[in-house]
Amino acid sequence: MNTLLSSLSSISQLTDSEQLQKYTADSSGYPPALPSIVLRPANTEEVAACIKACAAAHKNYTIQGGLTGLAGGACPAEGDVVISLERMNKIEEVDTIGGTAIVQAGVVLEQLQQAVLEQGWYFPLDLGARGSCQIGGNVSTNAGGNKVFRYGTTRELVLGLEVVLPDGTVLNMLNRVIKNNTGMDLKHLFIGTEGIYGVVTRVCIRLFPKPEAVHNALVALASFEDVAQLLKEARGSLAELASFEVMWDNYLKAAAIATKRTVPFEGHYPIYVLMEVEGSAYGLQDKFVHFLERQIERGLLQDVIIPQNEEQAKNLWHIRDGVSEIFRTLQYFVAFDIGIPLKDMQTFIDEVNQAITDQYPHAVNLFFGHLGDGNLHILTGKLKQEELEAVDDLVYQLTAKYGGSITAEHGIGRIKKSFLHYSRSQEQIQLMRSIRQLINPDNLLNKGRVVD
Amino acid sequence: MNTLLSSLSSISQLTDSEQLQKYTADSSGYPPALPSIVLRPANTEEVAACIKACAAAHKNYTIQGGLTGLAGGACPAEGDVVISLERMNKIEEVDTIGGTAIVQAGVVLEQLQQAVLEQGWYFPLDLGARGSCQIGGNVSTNAGGNKVFRYGTTRELVLGLEVVLPDGTVLNMLNRVIKNNTGMDLKHLFIGTEGIYGVVTRVCIRLFPKPEAVHNALVALASFEDVAQLLKEARGSLAELASFEVMWDNYLKAAAIATKRTVPFEGHYPIYVLMEVEGSAYGLQDKFVHFLERQIERGLLQDVIIPQNEEQAKNLWHIRDGVSEIFRTLQYFVAFDIGIPLKDMQTFIDEVNQAITDQYPHAVNLFFGHLGDGNLHILTGKLKQEELEAVDDLVYQLTAKYGGSITAEHGIGRIKKSFLHYSRSQEQIQLMRSIRQLINPDNLLNKGRVVD
């Protein structure tokens, strides 16, 4: 340990146990643990030096970004070295002609959004944690969010990466061009793999022109079948469709109560969709209203609320985003973040409801999600603490039955590692493990996450 | 060889040297070579059996799709076993609710486009070779084409894959959901890697609603700077923008002559863009015309041609697609397919012109490309046959200078293997090679392509 410290004397270090408290856990609820030291490199060379020092000292090390992860990926084991990228917070370059930017991994998402907006461009990755999550973490977890439907996940927004490998090699893949078919696109080894193959240090991102106008509508439908039909119609008619957020009735009610808002509709309907279009102002509102009217005429929509101002629109989104307020009323609960093929969605939901009711009659399931992407969230509670793992297992088993993904957004991290087999075959897990052994053979980097 | 044959007696085989002629080369101009046998498996199990038999007999084998590749990737070495996927031509499943399909690797792209159209969906991958290229080849080369700007390359259109590894393992990754963050997205090992890590046998693709309306315009501009500005404006105003094809003046003239059409404009301009929007009919034409008018008013567009019917639109596209007609007039020539950051595009072009003129004063450079994606094509000719490689090298050196991609679409294959270092660092090449050694250690599969 002393050797480690002295070889890195020029790099910012924290060892005071009070200062270390900040680095003991992420947002997942995974048990906190005290690292032995926090290294805070300010550039790629310093990251490589930290990694080489850990390798030489054979010390396990955990990489940390904004600590907003929900799968325990950034939680250290007791005594780990933590390498925090928080000082790597420079936006190095914004190409205002081509619409790309090169940024360090520790840049906070909201700062990035703001900085490019000031230069006339738009970075469409957006999620609740925007104020503290860092772009390196977004890349490592392939973050999704509210606008995936239009712009893709982080994977589609990343043109190139710089990564430091566990042997200290700096892999500069800061590709700036959209199309590059020169062999394997190696960035995919590091996007969504939660830091088990290397440490993302810099990112080249794609930018988009800033949308001039945004319009919302909350619509009520009679069935999930109608929702799927609406989605197809909307995809065909509204190239500007950016969000398609589905809420089942019980979620809408729970969220309205938890956020102290009135339920938006007077009538009762089984299912709702909050739609958002964003794009050029010219003709967009007219097109959106025309689309909604046509869907009313053909009977697909039972009722529609079009907010008349920004305040009203925010109110609708506040209900959609009311999850954290619901959390407080549901202790203990399990929050699922799964992907299910659309055609099986309602059957899956019915089976989950049945299975939970049979075994945990005191619990309810609240369903909502970014359904444009097949991404379903479920909140299941109240449960007893000792029931949580069995409920996880039950829902993941049903997810596997429909060929779904046990995590569409949050990742595997430490928390879902034992459930990975529900979404990935033994052959796939073996291949991921082989690549880990190839690139990260000592397994000092982010040990205990995803596969090892 | 006899052991190989007998162990595969139930699988379609061709050994007659006349029949084998069809399998000696792709469309790249790479020298043809006669395989010893062509195996034509009809399903995944048969592909695995072929691969295992080649491994047991220690025979090199080459995978073939529609033989439309332009990098020599499907060209066998003399005496290779060829495994042709042409009999794996079933569309197994179209999910008309979620908009996905599962197809075998040997399905011809155009048949796939047609089949899903008949079910009310649209598969937007489209390229000149559509009538014979196969989806497995599209995946292996990460095919691009005319609509990448709107829908992405093949990579973005593929949800999941089934792959047979060189040890015969069938890796079923036929994911059907858009968001899946369960560890590494392993399909990226096989997309765009030209079959050096495994054989794609089945593909799960994303479908889109069929666009109701398509509108085109050919516009004339004063400079590439104006083109970049137009692209930014169009991205902001036209969510339906599907193609943004740039042609420099000398390309437009050469193509008009070669395709026996009149040059579309009476005036002379340095640069042209063929734009296409596709989407819902409602308001689209009005929006497109309004956009073009606004760009004329602000002086960005010098002239505009809006085709008045499908015939006229086809004529414009015929000029854009006139490459193969130009080819005939330019023997010998080099055709480049590179990616260059937009901001450096005109400087790069000036440097290429200068360098070619200095050394090959008899040659011209024709520039055009899918500039919405930073993808520039160059035709350089006439050249002497012995000059071709030096011209390649010269242009790739300049590409490297601007951090560009030496192949944006066509891939490395056999033909560009020695130039790979211009786009990828030694560290990247070493990592690609390590993965090859991990997954394809005997290097019997597609030996001599990309890296080995």
Short mmCIF file of N, CA and C in Angstrom, two decimals, chain A residues 39-188:
data_model
loop_
_atom_site.label_atom_id
_atom_site.label_comp_id
_atom_site.label_asym_id
_atom_site.label_seq_id
_atom_site.Cartn_x
_atom_site.Cartn_y
_atom_site.Cartn_z
N LEU A 39 -8.23 7.40 -5.38
CA LEU A 39 -7.32 8.09 -6.30
C LEU A 39 -8.17 8.92 -7.25
N ARG A 40 -7.74 10.15 -7.50
CA ARG A 40 -8.55 11.03 -8.34
C ARG A 40 -7.71 11.60 -9.48
N PRO A 41 -7.41 10.76 -10.47
CA PRO A 41 -6.58 11.20 -11.59
C PRO A 41 -7.28 12.30 -12.37
N ALA A 42 -6.47 13.16 -12.99
CA ALA A 42 -7.03 14.31 -13.72
C ALA A 42 -6.91 14.17 -15.23
N ASN A 43 -6.22 13.13 -15.68
CA ASN A 43 -6.11 12.91 -17.13
C ASN A 43 -5.81 11.44 -17.40
N THR A 44 -5.78 11.10 -18.66
CA THR A 44 -5.64 9.70 -19.05
C THR A 44 -4.33 9.09 -18.55
N GLU A 45 -3.26 9.85 -18.64
CA GLU A 45 -1.97 9.33 -18.20
C GLU A 45 -2.02 8.98 -16.71
N GLU A 46 -2.69 9.83 -15.95
CA GLU A 46 -2.80 9.54 -14.52
C GLU A 46 -3.67 8.31 -14.26
N VAL A 47 -4.71 8.13 -15.05
CA VAL A 47 -5.53 6.91 -14.91
C VAL A 47 -4.65 5.68 -15.18
N ALA A 48 -3.87 5.75 -16.27
CA ALA A 48 -3.00 4.61 -16.60
C ALA A 48 -1.99 4.36 -15.48
N ALA A 49 -1.46 5.44 -14.90
CA ALA A 49 -0.51 5.27 -13.81
C ALA A 49 -1.17 4.60 -12.60
N CYS A 50 -2.39 5.02 -12.27
CA CYS A 50 -3.14 4.41 -11.15
C CYS A 50 -3.33 2.91 -11.39
N ILE A 51 -3.73 2.58 -12.62
CA ILE A 51 -4.01 1.18 -12.95
C ILE A 51 -2.73 0.34 -12.88
N LYS A 52 -1.65 0.89 -13.42
CA LYS A 52 -0.39 0.15 -13.37
C LYS A 52 0.07 -0.06 -11.93
N ALA A 53 -0.14 0.97 -11.11
CA ALA A 53 0.26 0.86 -9.71
C ALA A 53 -0.56 -0.21 -8.99
N CYS A 54 -1.86 -0.25 -9.26
CA CYS A 54 -2.71 -1.28 -8.65
C CYS A 54 -2.27 -2.66 -9.11
N ALA A 55 -1.95 -2.78 -10.41
CA ALA A 55 -1.51 -4.07 -10.94
C ALA A 55 -0.21 -4.51 -10.27
N ALA A 56 0.71 -3.56 -10.14
CA ALA A 56 2.01 -3.89 -9.54
C ALA A 56 1.84 -4.31 -8.07
N ALA A 57 0.93 -3.62 -7.38
CA ALA A 57 0.71 -3.93 -5.96
C ALA A 57 -0.30 -5.06 -5.76
N HIS A 58 -0.84 -5.57 -6.89
CA HIS A 58 -1.89 -6.59 -6.86
C HIS A 58 -3.05 -6.21 -5.93
N LYS A 59 -3.52 -4.98 -6.10
CA LYS A 59 -4.65 -4.48 -5.31
C LYS A 59 -5.91 -4.43 -6.17
N ASN A 60 -7.02 -4.90 -5.62
CA ASN A 60 -8.30 -4.74 -6.32
C ASN A 60 -8.68 -3.27 -6.39
N TYR A 61 -9.21 -2.86 -7.54
CA TYR A 61 -9.64 -1.46 -7.65
C TYR A 61 -10.99 -1.36 -8.33
N THR A 62 -11.75 -0.36 -7.86
CA THR A 62 -13.13 -0.11 -8.31
C THR A 62 -13.16 1.27 -8.96
N ILE A 63 -13.81 1.33 -10.14
CA ILE A 63 -13.91 2.61 -10.84
C ILE A 63 -15.23 3.28 -10.44
N GLN A 64 -15.17 4.58 -10.18
CA GLN A 64 -16.38 5.32 -9.82
C GLN A 64 -16.58 6.55 -10.69
N GLY A 65 -17.85 6.76 -11.06
CA GLY A 65 -18.25 7.98 -11.74
C GLY A 65 -19.12 8.79 -10.78
N GLY A 66 -20.36 9.08 -11.20
CA GLY A 66 -21.24 9.92 -10.39
C GLY A 66 -21.99 9.20 -9.29
N LEU A 67 -21.77 7.90 -9.15
CA LEU A 67 -22.38 7.08 -8.08
C LEU A 67 -23.90 7.09 -8.13
N THR A 68 -24.46 7.18 -9.34
CA THR A 68 -25.92 7.15 -9.47
C THR A 68 -26.42 5.79 -9.94
N GLY A 69 -25.51 4.83 -10.10
CA GLY A 69 -25.88 3.51 -10.61
C GLY A 69 -26.84 2.78 -9.69
N LEU A 70 -27.64 1.89 -10.28
CA LEU A 70 -28.66 1.19 -9.53
C LEU A 70 -28.40 -0.31 -9.46
N ALA A 71 -27.16 -0.73 -9.78
CA ALA A 71 -26.87 -2.16 -9.76
C ALA A 71 -25.65 -2.49 -8.91
N GLY A 72 -25.14 -1.51 -8.18
CA GLY A 72 -24.02 -1.77 -7.27
C GLY A 72 -22.67 -1.84 -7.96
N GLY A 73 -22.63 -1.50 -9.26
CA GLY A 73 -21.38 -1.62 -10.00
C GLY A 73 -20.25 -0.76 -9.48
N ALA A 74 -20.58 0.36 -8.86
CA ALA A 74 -19.54 1.28 -8.39
C ALA A 74 -19.24 1.11 -6.91
N CYS A 75 -19.90 0.13 -6.25
CA CYS A 75 -19.66 -0.08 -4.82
C CYS A 75 -18.35 -0.84 -4.61
N PRO A 76 -17.44 -0.27 -3.84
CA PRO A 76 -16.18 -0.98 -3.60
C PRO A 76 -16.38 -2.14 -2.62
N ALA A 77 -15.47 -3.08 -2.66
CA ALA A 77 -15.36 -4.03 -1.55
C ALA A 77 -14.52 -3.35 -0.48
N GLU A 78 -14.67 -3.80 0.75
CA GLU A 78 -13.90 -3.23 1.87
C GLU A 78 -12.41 -3.25 1.52
N GLY A 79 -11.77 -2.09 1.64
CA GLY A 79 -10.33 -2.02 1.42
C GLY A 79 -9.89 -1.85 -0.02
N ASP A 80 -10.83 -1.85 -0.97
CA ASP A 80 -10.49 -1.61 -2.39
C ASP A 80 -9.80 -0.25 -2.57
N VAL A 81 -8.99 -0.16 -3.60
CA VAL A 81 -8.62 1.15 -4.12
C VAL A 81 -9.79 1.64 -4.96
N VAL A 82 -10.22 2.88 -4.76
CA VAL A 82 -11.22 3.46 -5.64
C VAL A 82 -10.51 4.45 -6.57
N ILE A 83 -10.79 4.32 -7.87
CA ILE A 83 -10.33 5.34 -8.82
C ILE A 83 -11.56 6.12 -9.24
N SER A 84 -11.66 7.36 -8.76
CA SER A 84 -12.80 8.21 -9.10
C SER A 84 -12.41 9.11 -10.26
N LEU A 85 -13.30 9.20 -11.25
CA LEU A 85 -12.99 10.02 -12.42
C LEU A 85 -13.54 11.45 -12.30
N GLU A 86 -13.92 11.84 -11.09
CA GLU A 86 -14.62 13.12 -10.91
C GLU A 86 -13.80 14.33 -11.32
N ARG A 87 -12.47 14.20 -11.32
CA ARG A 87 -11.65 15.36 -11.73
C ARG A 87 -11.42 15.39 -13.24
N MET A 88 -11.81 14.35 -13.93
CA MET A 88 -11.68 14.35 -15.40
C MET A 88 -12.93 14.96 -16.00
N ASN A 89 -13.10 16.25 -15.79
CA ASN A 89 -14.38 16.90 -16.10
C ASN A 89 -14.27 17.97 -17.18
N LYS A 90 -13.35 17.77 -18.13
CA LYS A 90 -13.20 18.77 -19.19
C LYS A 90 -13.94 18.38 -20.47
N ILE A 91 -14.61 19.36 -21.03
CA ILE A 91 -15.15 19.21 -22.38
C ILE A 91 -14.04 19.69 -23.30
N GLU A 92 -13.39 18.79 -23.97
CA GLU A 92 -12.14 19.14 -24.66
C GLU A 92 -12.37 19.83 -26.00
N GLU A 93 -13.46 19.45 -26.66
CA GLU A 93 -13.61 19.91 -28.04
C GLU A 93 -15.07 19.78 -28.44
N VAL A 94 -15.64 20.84 -29.02
CA VAL A 94 -16.96 20.72 -29.63
C VAL A 94 -16.80 21.10 -31.10
N ASP A 95 -17.07 20.14 -31.97
CA ASP A 95 -16.99 20.40 -33.41
C ASP A 95 -18.36 20.91 -33.84
N THR A 96 -18.46 22.24 -34.03
CA THR A 96 -19.76 22.84 -34.31
C THR A 96 -20.15 22.68 -35.78
N ILE A 97 -19.23 22.20 -36.60
CA ILE A 97 -19.59 21.95 -38.00
C ILE A 97 -20.16 20.53 -38.15
N GLY A 98 -19.40 19.56 -37.67
CA GLY A 98 -19.85 18.17 -37.82
C GLY A 98 -20.83 17.73 -36.75
N GLY A 99 -20.89 18.46 -35.63
CA GLY A 99 -21.78 18.05 -34.55
C GLY A 99 -21.25 16.87 -33.78
N THR A 100 -20.03 16.99 -33.28
CA THR A 100 -19.46 15.97 -32.39
C THR A 100 -18.76 16.69 -31.24
N ALA A 101 -18.48 15.99 -30.18
CA ALA A 101 -17.72 16.57 -29.07
C ALA A 101 -16.84 15.49 -28.47
N ILE A 102 -15.69 15.92 -27.94
CA ILE A 102 -14.82 14.99 -27.22
C ILE A 102 -14.75 15.47 -25.78
N VAL A 103 -15.13 14.57 -24.87
CA VAL A 103 -15.23 14.97 -23.47
C VAL A 103 -14.56 13.92 -22.59
N GLN A 104 -14.06 14.37 -21.45
CA GLN A 104 -13.50 13.43 -20.49
C GLN A 104 -14.62 12.67 -19.78
N ALA A 105 -14.27 11.52 -19.26
CA ALA A 105 -15.28 10.60 -18.71
C ALA A 105 -16.01 11.15 -17.50
N GLY A 106 -15.36 12.06 -16.76
CA GLY A 106 -15.99 12.53 -15.54
C GLY A 106 -16.90 13.73 -15.69
N VAL A 107 -17.16 14.15 -16.94
CA VAL A 107 -18.07 15.28 -17.15
C VAL A 107 -19.49 14.87 -16.75
N VAL A 108 -20.13 15.74 -15.97
CA VAL A 108 -21.50 15.47 -15.54
C VAL A 108 -22.46 15.69 -16.71
N LEU A 109 -23.41 14.77 -16.88
CA LEU A 109 -24.28 14.81 -18.06
C LEU A 109 -24.94 16.17 -18.25
N GLU A 110 -25.50 16.74 -17.19
CA GLU A 110 -26.22 18.01 -17.33
C GLU A 110 -25.28 19.14 -17.79
N GLN A 111 -24.04 19.11 -17.30
CA GLN A 111 -23.07 20.12 -17.75
C GLN A 111 -22.76 19.97 -19.23
N LEU A 112 -22.69 18.72 -19.65
CA LEU A 112 -22.45 18.45 -21.06
C LEU A 112 -23.63 18.94 -21.91
N GLN A 113 -24.84 18.62 -21.47
CA GLN A 113 -26.03 19.09 -22.19
C GLN A 113 -26.00 20.61 -22.35
N GLN A 114 -25.72 21.30 -21.24
CA GLN A 114 -25.70 22.77 -21.24
C GLN A 114 -24.62 23.32 -22.16
N ALA A 115 -23.42 22.74 -22.03
CA ALA A 115 -22.27 23.27 -22.78
C ALA A 115 -22.50 23.18 -24.28
N VAL A 116 -23.06 22.08 -24.76
CA VAL A 116 -23.26 21.98 -26.21
C VAL A 116 -24.43 22.84 -26.66
N LEU A 117 -25.45 22.97 -25.79
CA LEU A 117 -26.58 23.87 -26.12
C LEU A 117 -26.08 25.28 -26.37
N GLU A 118 -25.13 25.71 -25.54
CA GLU A 118 -24.59 27.06 -25.70
C GLU A 118 -23.88 27.22 -27.04
N GLN A 119 -23.49 26.11 -27.65
CA GLN A 119 -22.84 26.19 -28.95
C GLN A 119 -23.80 25.81 -30.08
N GLY A 120 -25.09 25.80 -29.76
CA GLY A 120 -26.09 25.57 -30.80
C GLY A 120 -26.37 24.12 -31.11
N TRP A 121 -25.93 23.20 -30.25
CA TRP A 121 -26.16 21.78 -30.48
C TRP A 121 -26.86 21.16 -29.28
N TYR A 122 -27.24 19.89 -29.44
CA TYR A 122 -28.12 19.22 -28.47
C TYR A 122 -27.60 17.81 -28.26
N PHE A 123 -27.43 17.43 -26.98
CA PHE A 123 -27.06 16.05 -26.69
C PHE A 123 -28.26 15.39 -26.04
N PRO A 124 -28.90 14.44 -26.74
CA PRO A 124 -30.24 14.01 -26.33
C PRO A 124 -30.28 12.96 -25.23
N LEU A 125 -29.14 12.50 -24.73
CA LEU A 125 -29.20 11.56 -23.61
C LEU A 125 -29.76 12.31 -22.41
N ASP A 126 -30.79 11.76 -21.79
CA ASP A 126 -31.40 12.46 -20.67
C ASP A 126 -32.03 11.46 -19.71
N LEU A 127 -31.66 11.57 -18.46
CA LEU A 127 -32.25 10.70 -17.44
C LEU A 127 -32.32 11.43 -16.11
N GLY A 128 -33.07 10.89 -15.19
CA GLY A 128 -33.31 11.56 -13.91
C GLY A 128 -32.03 11.98 -13.19
N ALA A 129 -30.98 11.17 -13.32
CA ALA A 129 -29.74 11.43 -12.59
C ALA A 129 -28.84 12.44 -13.28
N ARG A 130 -29.38 13.17 -14.28
CA ARG A 130 -28.54 14.05 -15.12
C ARG A 130 -27.65 15.01 -14.33
N GLY A 131 -28.08 15.41 -13.15
CA GLY A 131 -27.33 16.40 -12.37
C GLY A 131 -26.08 15.84 -11.72
N SER A 132 -25.97 14.52 -11.61
CA SER A 132 -24.75 13.98 -11.01
C SER A 132 -24.11 12.83 -11.79
N CYS A 133 -24.85 12.15 -12.65
CA CYS A 133 -24.23 11.04 -13.39
C CYS A 133 -23.18 11.60 -14.36
N GLN A 134 -22.18 10.78 -14.63
CA GLN A 134 -21.08 11.21 -15.51
C GLN A 134 -21.11 10.43 -16.82
N ILE A 135 -20.61 11.05 -17.87
CA ILE A 135 -20.71 10.45 -19.19
C ILE A 135 -19.97 9.10 -19.24
N GLY A 136 -18.88 8.97 -18.50
CA GLY A 136 -18.17 7.69 -18.48
C GLY A 136 -19.05 6.58 -17.92
N GLY A 137 -19.81 6.92 -16.89
CA GLY A 137 -20.75 5.95 -16.32
C GLY A 137 -21.90 5.67 -17.28
N ASN A 138 -22.36 6.71 -17.97
CA ASN A 138 -23.41 6.52 -18.97
C ASN A 138 -22.96 5.53 -20.04
N VAL A 139 -21.69 5.66 -20.46
CA VAL A 139 -21.15 4.76 -21.48
C VAL A 139 -21.03 3.34 -20.91
N SER A 140 -20.47 3.24 -19.71
CA SER A 140 -20.21 1.92 -19.11
C SER A 140 -21.48 1.15 -18.85
N THR A 141 -22.59 1.88 -18.62
CA THR A 141 -23.85 1.20 -18.35
C THR A 141 -24.80 1.30 -19.55
N ASN A 142 -24.32 1.88 -20.66
CA ASN A 142 -25.18 2.09 -21.83
C ASN A 142 -26.51 2.70 -21.42
N ALA A 143 -26.44 3.85 -20.78
CA ALA A 143 -27.64 4.48 -20.22
C ALA A 143 -28.71 4.73 -21.28
N GLY A 144 -29.96 4.64 -20.85
CA GLY A 144 -31.09 4.81 -21.77
C GLY A 144 -31.78 6.14 -21.51
N GLY A 145 -32.93 6.08 -20.83
CA GLY A 145 -33.64 7.31 -20.49
C GLY A 145 -34.85 7.54 -21.36
N ASN A 146 -35.30 8.81 -21.35
CA ASN A 146 -36.61 9.13 -21.92
C ASN A 146 -36.64 9.30 -23.43
N LYS A 147 -35.49 9.47 -24.06
CA LYS A 147 -35.52 9.78 -25.49
C LYS A 147 -34.86 8.71 -26.36
N VAL A 148 -34.71 7.52 -25.81
CA VAL A 148 -34.10 6.41 -26.55
C VAL A 148 -34.86 6.14 -27.83
N PHE A 149 -36.17 6.30 -27.74
CA PHE A 149 -37.01 5.97 -28.88
C PHE A 149 -36.56 6.73 -30.12
N ARG A 150 -36.20 7.99 -29.96
CA ARG A 150 -35.83 8.81 -31.10
C ARG A 150 -34.33 8.75 -31.41
N TYR A 151 -33.52 8.74 -30.35
CA TYR A 151 -32.07 8.94 -30.56
C TYR A 151 -31.23 7.71 -30.24
N GLY A 152 -31.83 6.67 -29.69
CA GLY A 152 -31.05 5.50 -29.31
C GLY A 152 -30.51 5.59 -27.90
N THR A 153 -29.89 4.50 -27.44
CA THR A 153 -29.27 4.50 -26.13
C THR A 153 -27.89 5.17 -26.24
N THR A 154 -27.17 5.23 -25.15
CA THR A 154 -25.83 5.84 -25.18
C THR A 154 -24.97 5.20 -26.28
N ARG A 155 -25.12 3.90 -26.46
CA ARG A 155 -24.34 3.21 -27.50
C ARG A 155 -24.44 3.89 -28.86
N GLU A 156 -25.63 4.31 -29.22
CA GLU A 156 -25.83 4.94 -30.53
C GLU A 156 -25.35 6.39 -30.55
N LEU A 157 -25.11 6.95 -29.39
CA LEU A 157 -24.67 8.35 -29.31
C LEU A 157 -23.16 8.48 -29.20
N VAL A 158 -22.49 7.35 -29.11
CA VAL A 158 -21.03 7.35 -28.94
C VAL A 158 -20.37 6.99 -30.26
N LEU A 159 -19.50 7.87 -30.77
CA LEU A 159 -18.76 7.56 -31.99
C LEU A 159 -17.43 6.87 -31.67
N GLY A 160 -16.81 7.28 -30.58
CA GLY A 160 -15.51 6.71 -30.27
C GLY A 160 -15.20 6.83 -28.80
N LEU A 161 -14.24 6.07 -28.35
CA LEU A 161 -13.85 6.04 -26.95
C LEU A 161 -12.34 6.04 -26.82
N GLU A 162 -11.88 6.49 -25.68
CA GLU A 162 -10.52 6.18 -25.25
C GLU A 162 -10.67 5.36 -23.97
N VAL A 163 -9.92 4.29 -23.89
CA VAL A 163 -10.07 3.35 -22.78
C VAL A 163 -8.68 2.98 -22.28
N VAL A 164 -8.53 2.85 -20.98
CA VAL A 164 -7.29 2.29 -20.44
C VAL A 164 -7.55 0.84 -20.06
N LEU A 165 -6.74 -0.05 -20.59
CA LEU A 165 -6.90 -1.48 -20.31
C LEU A 165 -6.22 -1.83 -18.97
N PRO A 166 -6.58 -2.98 -18.41
CA PRO A 166 -6.01 -3.37 -17.11
C PRO A 166 -4.49 -3.54 -17.11
N ASP A 167 -3.87 -3.64 -18.29
CA ASP A 167 -2.40 -3.69 -18.29
C ASP A 167 -1.80 -2.30 -18.47
N GLY A 168 -2.64 -1.27 -18.44
CA GLY A 168 -2.15 0.10 -18.54
C GLY A 168 -2.09 0.63 -19.97
N THR A 169 -2.36 -0.22 -20.95
CA THR A 169 -2.39 0.24 -22.34
C THR A 169 -3.50 1.27 -22.54
N VAL A 170 -3.16 2.37 -23.20
CA VAL A 170 -4.20 3.35 -23.56
C VAL A 170 -4.68 3.03 -24.97
N LEU A 171 -5.95 2.71 -25.09
CA LEU A 171 -6.53 2.35 -26.37
C LEU A 171 -7.27 3.58 -26.89
N ASN A 172 -6.67 4.27 -27.84
CA ASN A 172 -7.31 5.46 -28.39
C ASN A 172 -8.19 5.07 -29.57
N MET A 173 -9.48 5.10 -29.34
CA MET A 173 -10.44 4.77 -30.40
C MET A 173 -11.39 5.96 -30.55
N LEU A 174 -10.82 7.17 -30.49
CA LEU A 174 -11.66 8.37 -30.53
C LEU A 174 -12.10 8.67 -31.96
N ASN A 175 -12.69 7.69 -32.57
CA ASN A 175 -13.26 7.83 -33.90
C ASN A 175 -14.28 8.97 -33.92
N ARG A 176 -14.22 9.80 -34.99
CA ARG A 176 -15.15 10.93 -35.11
C ARG A 176 -16.14 10.72 -36.25
N VAL A 177 -16.00 9.65 -37.02
CA VAL A 177 -16.87 9.49 -38.18
C VAL A 177 -17.97 8.47 -37.89
N ILE A 178 -19.10 8.68 -38.53
CA ILE A 178 -20.27 7.86 -38.24
C ILE A 178 -20.10 6.45 -38.79
N LYS A 179 -19.50 6.35 -39.96
CA LYS A 179 -19.37 5.04 -40.59
C LYS A 179 -17.90 4.64 -40.66
N ASN A 180 -17.58 3.53 -40.04
CA ASN A 180 -16.19 3.09 -39.97
C ASN A 180 -16.20 1.56 -39.95
N ASN A 181 -15.95 0.97 -41.10
CA ASN A 181 -16.01 -0.50 -41.19
C ASN A 181 -14.62 -1.11 -41.32
N THR A 182 -13.71 -0.63 -40.48
CA THR A 182 -12.34 -1.14 -40.52
C THR A 182 -12.14 -2.19 -39.44
N GLY A 183 -12.79 -3.33 -39.62
CA GLY A 183 -12.66 -4.40 -38.62
C GLY A 183 -13.59 -4.18 -37.45
N MET A 184 -13.36 -4.94 -36.39
CA MET A 184 -14.27 -4.87 -35.25
C MET A 184 -14.37 -3.47 -34.67
N ASP A 185 -15.59 -3.02 -34.40
CA ASP A 185 -15.81 -1.75 -33.72
C ASP A 185 -15.61 -2.00 -32.23
N LEU A 186 -14.35 -1.83 -31.80
CA LEU A 186 -13.94 -2.28 -30.47
C LEU A 186 -14.60 -1.53 -29.33
N LYS A 187 -15.21 -0.37 -29.63
CA LYS A 187 -15.84 0.37 -28.53
C LYS A 187 -16.94 -0.45 -27.85
N HIS A 188 -17.52 -1.38 -28.62
CA HIS A 188 -18.62 -2.17 -28.04
C HIS A 188 -18.16 -3.15 -26.96
#
